[in-house]
Coordinates of C-alpha atoms in Angstrom, one line a residue:
X1 CA 93.4 121.8 156.2
X2 CA 79.1 117.2 157.5
X3 CA 78.4 114.2 159.0
X4 CA 78.4 111.6 156.3
X5 CA 81.0 109.4 157.9
X6 CA 81.8 108.6 161.5
X7 CA 85.5 109.2 161.6
X8 CA 87.7 107.5 164.2
X9 CA 88.8 110.0 166.8
X10 CA 92.3 111.4 166.8
X11 CA 94.3 111.1 170.0
X12 CA 93.9 113.9 172.5
X13 CA 97.4 115.0 171.7
X14 CA 96.7 115.2 168.0
X15 CA 93.5 117.2 168.5
X16 CA 95.4 119.6 170.8
X17 CA 97.9 120.4 168.1
X18 CA 95.9 120.9 164.9
X19 CA 97.0 123.6 162.4
X20 CA 96.7 124.3 158.7
X21 CA 98.8 122.5 156.1
X22 CA 101.9 124.4 154.8
X23 CA 101.1 126.2 151.5
X24 CA 103.6 126.1 148.6
X25 CA 103.0 129.5 147.3
X26 CA 103.7 132.9 146.3
X27 CA 102.4 136.2 147.0
X28 CA 101.3 139.2 144.9
X29 CA 96.9 143.6 145.4
X30 CA 93.2 143.0 146.0
X31 CA 90.2 142.9 148.2
X32 CA 89.8 141.1 151.5
X33 CA 87.1 140.6 154.1
X34 CA 88.4 142.0 157.4
X35 CA 87.2 141.7 161.0
X36 CA 89.8 144.3 161.9
X37 CA 92.3 146.5 160.2
X38 CA 95.2 145.1 158.2
X39 CA 97.4 147.4 160.2
X40 CA 97.9 147.0 164.0
X41 CA 96.9 150.1 165.9
X42 CA 98.1 153.7 165.8
X43 CA 100.0 155.3 163.0
X44 CA 103.4 156.9 163.6
X45 CA 101.7 160.3 164.1
X46 CA 99.8 159.0 167.1
X47 CA 102.5 157.0 169.0
X48 CA 106.1 157.6 169.9
X49 CA 108.6 155.0 168.9
X50 CA 110.6 153.3 171.6
X51 CA 114.4 153.8 171.8
X52 CA 114.9 150.0 171.0
X53 CA 113.4 149.0 167.7
X54 CA 113.6 145.2 167.4
X55 CA 111.0 142.8 166.1
X56 CA 110.8 139.0 166.4
X57 CA 108.6 137.0 164.0
X58 CA 108.0 133.3 163.1
X59 CA 109.0 132.2 159.6
X60 CA 110.1 128.9 158.2
X61 CA 113.9 128.9 157.4
X62 CA 114.7 129.8 153.8
X63 CA 116.8 127.6 151.5
X64 CA 116.4 129.9 148.5
X65 CA 117.7 133.5 148.6
X66 CA 117.5 134.2 144.8
X67 CA 114.5 136.4 143.9
X68 CA 114.2 134.7 140.5
X69 CA 114.2 131.2 142.0
X70 CA 112.0 131.9 145.1
X71 CA 108.8 129.8 145.2
X72 CA 107.5 129.5 148.8
X73 CA 105.7 131.8 151.1
X74 CA 108.5 131.9 153.7
X75 CA 111.0 133.0 151.0
X76 CA 108.6 135.8 149.9
X77 CA 108.4 137.1 153.4
X78 CA 112.2 137.4 153.6
X79 CA 113.1 138.5 150.1
X80 CA 110.4 141.2 149.9
X81 CA 112.1 142.9 152.9
X82 CA 115.7 142.7 151.7
X83 CA 115.0 143.6 148.1
X84 CA 113.1 146.4 146.4
X85 CA 111.1 145.9 143.2
X86 CA 109.0 148.3 141.3
X87 CA 106.1 148.1 143.7
X88 CA 105.4 147.2 147.3
X89 CA 102.0 146.0 148.8
X90 CA 100.7 147.4 152.1
X91 CA 97.2 147.2 153.7
X92 CA 95.3 150.3 154.5
X93 CA 93.4 151.2 157.7
X94 CA 90.5 149.1 156.5
X95 CA 92.6 146.1 155.7
X96 CA 92.5 146.5 151.9
X97 CA 95.6 146.0 149.8
X98 CA 97.3 149.1 148.4
X99 CA 100.0 148.8 145.8
X100 CA 102.5 151.6 146.3
X101 CA 105.4 152.7 144.1
X102 CA 108.7 151.4 145.5
X103 CA 111.7 151.2 143.1
X104 CA 109.4 152.8 140.6
X105 CA 109.0 156.6 141.1
X106 CA 106.3 156.9 138.4
X107 CA 105.1 155.0 135.3
X108 CA 103.0 155.5 132.2
X109 CA 100.9 153.1 130.1
X110 CA 100.2 153.5 126.4
X111 CA 96.6 154.0 125.2
X112 CA 96.5 150.5 123.9
X113 CA 97.7 149.1 127.2
X114 CA 100.6 147.3 125.7
X115 CA 103.6 149.4 126.6
X116 CA 104.6 150.3 130.2
X117 CA 107.3 152.9 130.9
X118 CA 108.7 153.0 134.4
X119 CA 110.9 155.8 135.8
X120 CA 113.1 154.4 138.6
X121 CA 113.9 156.4 141.7
X122 CA 117.5 157.0 142.7
X123 CA 118.3 154.1 145.0
X124 CA 121.3 151.9 145.6
X125 CA 122.4 148.4 146.4
X126 CA 124.0 147.7 149.8
X127 CA 127.4 147.9 148.2
X128 CA 126.7 151.4 147.1
X129 CA 126.2 150.7 143.4
X130 CA 123.1 152.3 141.8
X131 CA 120.1 150.2 140.9
X132 CA 119.5 150.6 137.2
X133 CA 116.9 149.7 134.6
X134 CA 119.3 147.1 133.2
X135 CA 119.1 145.2 136.5
X136 CA 115.4 144.8 135.9
X137 CA 116.0 143.7 132.3
X138 CA 118.6 141.2 133.5
X139 CA 116.2 139.8 136.1
X140 CA 113.3 139.3 133.6
X141 CA 115.6 137.6 131.0
X142 CA 117.2 135.4 133.7
X143 CA 113.8 134.5 135.1
X144 CA 112.7 133.4 131.6
X145 CA 115.9 131.5 130.7
X146 CA 114.8 127.9 130.2
X147 CA 118.2 126.6 131.2
X148 CA 117.6 128.0 134.7
X149 CA 114.3 126.2 135.1
X150 CA 112.9 128.8 137.5
X151 CA 109.4 127.8 138.7
X152 CA 108.0 131.3 138.4
X153 CA 109.0 131.9 134.8
X154 CA 105.4 131.7 133.7
X155 CA 104.6 134.9 135.6
X156 CA 106.4 136.8 132.9
X157 CA 104.6 135.2 129.9
X158 CA 102.4 138.3 129.5
X159 CA 105.6 140.1 128.2
X160 CA 106.0 140.2 124.4
X161 CA 107.9 137.1 123.2
X162 CA 108.6 135.9 126.7
X163 CA 106.9 132.5 126.4
X164 CA 108.4 132.1 122.9
X165 CA 111.9 132.6 124.3
X166 CA 111.2 130.1 127.1
X167 CA 110.0 127.6 124.5
X168 CA 113.1 128.1 122.3
X169 CA 111.2 129.9 119.5
X170 CA 112.7 133.4 120.1
X171 CA 115.9 134.9 121.4
X172 CA 116.4 136.8 124.6
X173 CA 116.8 140.0 122.6
X174 CA 113.2 139.5 121.3
X175 CA 111.7 139.7 124.8
X176 CA 109.7 143.0 125.2
X177 CA 111.8 144.5 128.0
X178 CA 114.4 147.2 127.5
X179 CA 116.5 149.8 129.4
X180 CA 115.9 153.1 127.6
X181 CA 118.5 154.6 129.9
X182 CA 119.8 153.9 133.4
X183 CA 116.5 155.0 135.1
X184 CA 113.9 154.2 132.4
X185 CA 112.5 150.7 132.0
X186 CA 110.2 149.8 129.1
X187 CA 108.1 146.6 129.1
X188 CA 105.9 145.6 126.2
X189 CA 103.1 143.1 126.6
X190 CA 101.7 140.7 124.1
X191 CA 98.1 141.7 125.0
X192 CA 96.4 144.2 127.2
X193 CA 96.6 142.6 130.7
X194 CA 94.6 144.6 133.2
X195 CA 96.3 143.1 136.3
X196 CA 99.9 143.4 135.1
X197 CA 100.9 145.9 137.7
X198 CA 99.7 143.5 140.4
X199 CA 101.9 140.8 139.0
X200 CA 104.9 143.1 139.2
X201 CA 104.6 143.2 143.0
X202 CA 106.0 139.6 143.0
X203 CA 109.7 139.3 144.0
X204 CA 110.5 137.3 140.9
X205 CA 110.6 140.6 139.0
X206 CA 112.9 142.3 141.4
X207 CA 116.2 143.6 140.0
X208 CA 119.4 141.4 140.1
X209 CA 123.1 142.0 139.7
X210 CA 124.6 139.6 137.2
X211 CA 128.1 140.5 138.3
X212 CA 127.3 139.4 141.8
X213 CA 125.6 136.2 140.6
X214 CA 128.5 135.3 138.3
X215 CA 131.0 135.9 141.1
X216 CA 129.1 133.4 143.3
X217 CA 129.8 130.9 140.6
X218 CA 127.4 128.2 141.7
X219 CA 123.6 128.6 141.9
X220 CA 123.3 126.3 144.9
X221 CA 125.9 128.4 146.8
X222 CA 124.2 131.6 145.7
X223 CA 120.9 130.4 146.9
X224 CA 122.2 129.3 150.3
X225 CA 124.8 131.9 151.3
X226 CA 123.5 135.4 152.2
X227 CA 127.1 136.7 152.2
X228 CA 127.2 136.3 148.4
X229 CA 124.2 138.7 147.9
X230 CA 123.7 142.4 147.8
X231 CA 120.5 144.0 148.8
X232 CA 118.4 147.0 147.8
X233 CA 115.5 146.7 150.2
X234 CA 114.6 148.2 153.6
X235 CA 116.8 145.5 155.4
X236 CA 119.9 143.4 154.8
X237 CA 120.6 139.9 156.0
X238 CA 123.1 140.2 158.9
X239 CA 123.2 136.6 160.0
X240 CA 121.7 133.2 159.2
X241 CA 121.7 130.2 161.5
X242 CA 120.3 127.5 159.2
X243 CA 117.3 125.7 160.6
X244 CA 117.0 128.3 163.4
X245 CA 116.8 132.0 162.5
X246 CA 117.6 134.8 160.0
X247 CA 118.6 138.2 161.4
X248 CA 117.8 141.3 159.4
X249 CA 119.3 144.8 160.1
X250 CA 118.2 148.1 158.7
X251 CA 119.7 149.0 155.3
X252 CA 121.3 152.4 155.6
X253 CA 121.5 152.7 151.8
X254 CA 117.7 152.2 151.4
X255 CA 116.1 155.1 149.5
X256 CA 113.4 155.6 152.2
X257 CA 115.6 154.7 155.2
X258 CA 114.2 157.6 157.3
X259 CA 110.8 155.9 157.4
X260 CA 112.2 152.5 158.3
X261 CA 112.1 152.4 162.1
X262 CA 113.1 148.9 162.9
X263 CA 116.8 148.4 163.5
X264 CA 116.7 144.6 163.8
X265 CA 114.2 141.9 162.8
X266 CA 114.7 138.2 163.8
X267 CA 112.8 135.6 161.7
X268 CA 112.7 132.4 163.9
X269 CA 111.7 128.9 162.8
X270 CA 109.2 127.8 165.5
X271 CA 107.3 124.7 164.2
X272 CA 105.2 123.9 167.3
X273 CA 102.2 125.9 168.3
X274 CA 102.8 125.2 171.9
X275 CA 106.2 127.0 171.7
X276 CA 104.7 129.9 169.9
X277 CA 102.0 130.2 172.5
X278 CA 104.6 130.5 175.3
X279 CA 106.6 133.0 173.4
X280 CA 103.7 135.2 172.4
X281 CA 102.3 135.2 175.9
X282 CA 105.8 136.2 177.3
X283 CA 106.2 138.9 174.7
X284 CA 109.2 137.1 173.2
X285 CA 107.4 136.8 169.9
X286 CA 105.8 139.9 168.4
X287 CA 103.3 138.4 165.9
X288 CA 102.1 135.0 164.9
X289 CA 99.7 133.4 162.4
X290 CA 97.4 131.0 164.2
X291 CA 95.3 128.1 162.9
X292 CA 94.8 126.0 166.0
X293 CA 93.0 125.7 169.3
X294 CA 95.3 128.5 170.6
X295 CA 93.1 131.0 168.8
X296 CA 90.6 131.0 171.7
X297 CA 93.4 131.4 174.2
X298 CA 95.1 134.3 172.3
X299 CA 91.7 135.9 171.8
X300 CA 91.5 136.4 175.6
X301 CA 94.9 138.2 175.4
X302 CA 93.3 140.4 172.7
X303 CA 90.4 141.2 175.0
X304 CA 92.8 142.1 177.8
X305 CA 94.6 144.5 175.4
X306 CA 98.0 142.6 175.1
X307 CA 97.3 141.5 171.5
X308 CA 95.6 142.8 168.4
X309 CA 93.7 140.2 166.2
X310 CA 93.6 140.5 162.4
X311 CA 91.2 138.0 160.8
X312 CA 90.9 137.8 157.0
X313 CA 90.1 135.4 154.2
X314 CA 93.1 134.2 152.3
X315 CA 93.3 133.9 148.5
X316 CA 94.3 130.3 148.8
X317 CA 93.2 126.8 148.1
X318 CA 94.5 123.6 149.7
X319 CA 94.1 120.4 147.7
X320 CA 95.2 116.8 147.2
X321 CA 97.4 116.2 144.2
X322 CA 97.6 112.9 142.3
X323 CA 100.8 111.6 140.7
X324 CA 99.9 112.0 137.0
X325 CA 103.6 111.8 135.9
X326 CA 103.7 108.0 136.1
X327 CA 100.3 107.0 137.5
X328 CA 101.8 106.7 141.0
X329 CA 103.0 103.6 142.8
X330 CA 99.6 102.1 142.4
X331 CA 99.4 102.7 138.6
X332 CA 96.0 104.2 139.1
X333 CA 96.5 108.0 139.4
X334 CA 96.3 108.6 135.6
X335 CA 92.7 107.5 135.6
X336 CA 90.1 110.2 136.0
X337 CA 87.5 107.9 137.6
X338 CA 89.9 106.7 140.3
X339 CA 90.9 110.3 141.0
X340 CA 87.3 111.5 141.2
X341 CA 86.3 108.7 143.5
X342 CA 89.1 109.7 145.9
X343 CA 88.0 113.3 145.7
X344 CA 84.3 112.7 146.3
X345 CA 85.0 110.4 149.2
X346 CA 86.3 113.3 151.3
X347 CA 83.7 114.8 153.6
X348 CA 85.0 118.3 153.6
X349 CA 82.5 119.7 156.1
X350 CA 83.3 117.0 158.6
X351 CA 87.0 117.3 158.0
X352 CA 86.9 121.1 158.6
X353 CA 85.0 120.7 161.9
X354 CA 87.0 117.7 163.2
X355 CA 90.5 118.6 162.1
X356 CA 90.4 122.4 161.9
X357 CA 87.7 123.3 164.4
X358 CA 85.6 124.9 161.6
X359 CA 88.1 127.7 160.9
X360 CA 88.4 127.1 157.1
X361 CA 85.9 127.0 154.3
X362 CA 85.2 123.6 152.6
X363 CA 86.3 123.7 148.9
X364 CA 84.5 122.2 145.9
X365 CA 86.3 124.3 143.4
X366 CA 89.7 125.9 142.9
X367 CA 89.1 129.6 143.1
X368 CA 88.4 131.1 146.5
X369 CA 85.9 133.9 147.4
X370 CA 87.2 137.4 146.9
X371 CA 89.0 136.7 143.6
X372 CA 88.0 139.2 140.9
X373 CA 87.6 139.1 137.2
X374 CA 87.8 142.8 136.3
X375 CA 85.3 144.3 138.9
X376 CA 83.2 141.1 139.3
X377 CA 83.7 138.6 142.1
X378 CA 84.4 135.2 140.4
X379 CA 82.5 132.9 142.7
X380 CA 79.4 135.1 142.3
X381 CA 79.7 135.0 138.6
X382 CA 80.5 131.3 138.4
X383 CA 77.7 130.1 140.6
X384 CA 77.9 126.7 142.4
X385 CA 81.4 125.2 142.7
X386 CA 81.9 122.4 140.1
X387 CA 82.3 119.5 142.4
X388 CA 79.4 120.2 144.7
X389 CA 76.6 118.5 142.7
X390 CA 78.5 115.2 142.4
X391 CA 79.7 115.4 146.0
X392 CA 76.1 115.7 147.3
X393 CA 75.1 112.8 145.1
X394 CA 77.8 110.5 146.5
X395 CA 78.1 111.9 150.0
X396 CA 76.6 108.8 151.7
X397 CA 77.1 106.3 148.8
X398 CA 80.1 104.2 149.5
X399 CA 79.0 101.5 147.1
X400 CA 78.7 104.0 144.3
X401 CA 82.2 105.4 145.0
X402 CA 83.7 101.9 145.1
X403 CA 81.9 101.1 141.8
X404 CA 83.4 104.3 140.2
X405 CA 86.9 103.4 141.6
X406 CA 86.7 99.8 140.2
X407 CA 85.7 101.1 136.8
X408 CA 88.7 103.3 136.8
X409 CA 90.9 100.3 137.8
X410 CA 89.6 98.3 134.9
X411 CA 90.3 101.2 132.5
X412 CA 93.8 101.4 133.9
X413 CA 94.4 97.7 133.4
X414 CA 94.7 96.9 137.1
X415 CA 93.1 93.7 138.0
X416 CA 92.8 93.6 141.8
X417 CA 90.3 93.5 144.6
X418 CA 89.9 96.9 146.3
X419 CA 91.4 95.5 149.5
X420 CA 94.6 94.7 147.6
X421 CA 95.0 98.2 146.2
X422 CA 97.7 100.2 148.0
X423 CA 98.0 104.0 147.8
X424 CA 100.9 106.0 149.2
X425 CA 100.7 109.6 150.5
X426 CA 104.0 111.4 151.0
X427 CA 104.4 114.3 153.5
X428 CA 107.3 116.4 154.7
X429 CA 105.6 117.2 158.0
X430 CA 106.8 115.3 161.1
X431 CA 104.9 117.1 163.8
X432 CA 101.7 115.7 165.4
X433 CA 99.5 118.1 163.5
X434 CA 101.1 117.3 160.2
X435 CA 100.6 113.6 160.7
X436 CA 97.0 114.1 161.9
X437 CA 95.8 115.5 158.5
X438 CA 97.4 112.6 156.7
X439 CA 95.7 110.2 159.1
X440 CA 92.3 111.7 158.2
X441 CA 92.8 111.0 154.5
X442 CA 94.1 107.5 155.2
X443 CA 91.1 106.6 157.4
X444 CA 88.6 108.2 155.0
X445 CA 89.8 106.2 151.9
X446 CA 90.2 103.0 153.8
X447 CA 86.7 103.2 155.3
X448 CA 84.8 104.5 152.2
X449 CA 86.7 102.8 149.3
X450 CA 88.1 99.7 151.0
X451 CA 91.6 100.3 149.8
X452 CA 94.9 100.4 151.8
X453 CA 96.6 103.7 152.3
X454 CA 100.2 104.1 153.4
X455 CA 101.5 107.4 154.8
X456 CA 105.2 108.0 154.1
X457 CA 106.3 110.7 156.5
X458 CA 109.7 112.0 155.3
X459 CA 112.1 113.0 158.0
X460 CA 113.1 116.2 156.3
X461 CA 112.4 118.4 153.3
X462 CA 115.2 117.0 151.2
X463 CA 113.9 113.5 151.6
X464 CA 110.4 114.6 150.7
X465 CA 111.7 116.4 147.6
X466 CA 113.6 113.2 146.6
X467 CA 110.5 111.1 146.9
X468 CA 108.4 113.5 145.0
X469 CA 110.8 114.2 142.2
X470 CA 111.4 110.5 141.7
X471 CA 107.6 109.9 141.7
X472 CA 107.6 107.5 144.6
X473 CA 104.1 108.4 145.6
X474 CA 100.4 108.4 144.7
X475 CA 99.1 111.4 146.5
X476 CA 100.6 114.6 148.1
X477 CA 98.7 117.3 150.0
X478 CA 99.6 120.8 148.6
X479 CA 98.2 124.3 148.5
X480 CA 98.6 127.6 146.7
X481 CA 98.3 131.2 147.8
X482 CA 97.4 133.6 144.9
X483 CA 100.0 136.0 143.6
X484 CA 97.5 138.6 142.3
X485 CA 93.8 139.2 142.3
X486 CA 92.6 137.3 139.2
X487 CA 91.7 133.6 138.8
X488 CA 94.7 133.2 136.4
X489 CA 97.0 133.1 139.4
X490 CA 95.5 129.6 140.1
X491 CA 94.8 128.5 136.5
X492 CA 98.4 128.9 135.3
X493 CA 99.6 126.3 137.8
X494 CA 97.9 123.5 135.8
X495 CA 98.8 124.5 132.3
X496 CA 101.1 121.9 130.7
X497 CA 104.7 122.9 131.1
X498 CA 104.0 125.5 133.8
X499 CA 106.9 125.9 136.2
X500 CA 104.7 124.5 139.0
X501 CA 102.9 121.8 137.1
X502 CA 105.5 119.2 138.2
X503 CA 104.9 120.0 141.9
X504 CA 101.1 119.7 141.5
X505 CA 101.1 116.1 140.3
X506 CA 101.8 116.9 136.7
X507 CA 98.2 117.5 135.5
X508 CA 98.1 117.8 131.8
X509 CA 95.0 118.1 129.6
X510 CA 94.7 119.3 126.0
X511 CA 91.3 120.9 126.4
X512 CA 92.5 122.9 129.5
X513 CA 95.6 124.0 127.7
X514 CA 93.6 125.3 124.7
X515 CA 91.3 127.3 127.0
X516 CA 94.4 128.6 128.8
X517 CA 96.0 129.7 125.5
X518 CA 92.8 131.4 124.4
X519 CA 93.2 133.9 127.3
X520 CA 96.6 135.2 126.2
X521 CA 95.0 138.0 124.1
X522 CA 91.5 138.1 125.6
X523 CA 90.8 141.4 127.4
X524 CA 87.0 141.1 127.5
X525 CA 86.4 140.3 131.2
X526 CA 83.0 138.6 130.6
X527 CA 84.6 136.2 128.1
X528 CA 87.6 135.6 130.5
X529 CA 85.1 134.7 133.3
X530 CA 83.3 132.2 131.0
X531 CA 86.6 130.6 130.2
X532 CA 87.7 130.5 133.8
X533 CA 84.5 128.7 134.7
X534 CA 85.0 126.1 132.0
X535 CA 88.7 125.6 133.0
X536 CA 87.8 125.1 136.7
X537 CA 85.1 122.6 135.7
X538 CA 87.6 120.7 133.6
X539 CA 90.2 120.5 136.3
X540 CA 88.0 119.8 139.3
X541 CA 85.0 118.0 138.0
X542 CA 85.4 116.5 134.5
X543 CA 89.0 115.3 134.9
X544 CA 89.5 115.4 138.7
X545 CA 93.0 116.7 138.1
X546 CA 93.2 117.6 141.8
X547 CA 90.9 117.2 144.8
X548 CA 90.2 120.6 146.4
X549 CA 89.8 120.4 150.2
X550 CA 89.5 123.8 151.8
X551 CA 90.0 127.6 151.4
X552 CA 92.0 129.1 154.2
X553 CA 91.0 131.7 156.7
X554 CA 94.0 133.5 158.3
X555 CA 94.2 134.6 161.9
X556 CA 97.1 136.9 163.0
X557 CA 97.8 138.0 166.6
X558 CA 100.2 140.9 167.1
X559 CA 101.5 142.5 170.3
X560 CA 99.8 145.8 171.0
X561 CA 103.1 147.6 171.1
X562 CA 103.8 146.8 167.4
X563 CA 102.5 149.7 165.2
X564 CA 101.8 150.0 161.5
X565 CA 102.5 146.4 160.6
X566 CA 100.6 145.3 157.4
X567 CA 99.1 142.0 156.6
X568 CA 98.4 142.1 152.8
X569 CA 96.0 139.7 151.1
X570 CA 98.6 139.4 148.4
X571 CA 102.3 139.8 148.8
X572 CA 104.4 138.9 151.9
X573 CA 102.2 137.5 154.7
X574 CA 103.9 140.2 156.9
X575 CA 104.8 143.7 155.7
X576 CA 106.9 145.3 158.4
X577 CA 109.2 147.6 156.5
X578 CA 107.4 150.7 158.0
X579 CA 106.4 149.1 161.3
X580 CA 107.8 150.3 164.7
X581 CA 107.7 149.5 168.4
X582 CA 105.9 151.8 170.8
X583 CA 105.1 151.2 174.5
X584 CA 106.8 147.8 175.0

């Protein structure tokens, strides 16, 4: 993120720098396959904390500090540690996710599964004001306000009248969320949703202070300036050097402060693996997620006892998106045959070996292994991934792929030779490893389809966003990490009007939408599974709305002196609120 095509070799430098593509994603409790525990060594009862409690981690700098507006994995890491929602996700000694009560002291669910009543614990904001049920009500209504355009608004659609309000068919007062008193929150659902508690672990549902937001005055300023925020989580933001690091300090007002041992956490932006390697070896970096050739090197440090290694499957899929807002610069991306030819041309097995040293799992569908429908594993129920049969058919058939692409060109009204077709990929990555993955796509499509492919490497994120939002592209490589353990966490990305649809190429299909809508009040897990199978086939095979590339495997390396750090399958990539340092 096979051997049907002899791909031109990357330069030695590129091959020495490979790593996984950045995932646009959220977080959210579920099962995982572990080679080692999700926590890193002894518990607090078995090791004595050092006098100095400081942790240094790698995390991409955050441009969004608003829980309702957050949308990327790096933002979830930060915000989940400075704010406290109803629940928090940890991993147990076996590496399985455990959803624990946080801001919620207890809760009850009605017999029909439609009404949830939460009793909040007595906890405060960093300015000393109490956290109340109304702050949760304000958060949910603000999340759903269509004028705000928050990408994660769809996460709340299970709530009664939530989607109707977002669509302008109901008022904010009609939304099924109410503060019964300062410490009692009631949420009513439109249907019995068995995974609703798992959804509530997402930071988008965390409480907000409207008085603080209104005082900030401007959403852009509120998102960017930590000094305009108040916090109710284990830590507070103490300093932010943009593009470099964010410094967290322990929050003395936190309800469980006695079990928060770390006094300081520094989140550094370290883009290059070579730099991470030097820092981790010199104990200047305390944990790192690795997806490169450094894994073998760091594994030796594990064998020597310096590091602990946590290896686990990730609930994520990485895929190529097609510009279906306008058809792209080529005018061809609205045609399903052109999209499918591009998808089938990619030798996923070879790509995984050549580019990622075999670390990931080639994807021929959208839903990764480990995702559950009720108690059943979706991939087991669904059977063969929807793209696999056609991929095998065309694996070595360049002529057949070119015929399919040309048929699509004719349907799209584009009268050109293949050699005169130009496709443009946009990317925000400027490192060698980012460019290498784009080069693989370029060479694949030029060799197999005979078209020309341009790669537009944007110098920074703002330029990339400008190119994407103005539809100056044909293709963009994206990814998604599931928010909770149900296939819906992937399917809802591609429903027309979803807050994320615009980022995923704008796929829109009436049949897909009808199936999506049919699930709103469907609680029979067998029927839900059947619908998910049909939706995945529609998106991946019949319409080729995206081209799945691989499912990720995650490798974490942690210094042996870091204790009780969690690596949940869903939720923040790192959970360090109860971690501590011992024996450094």
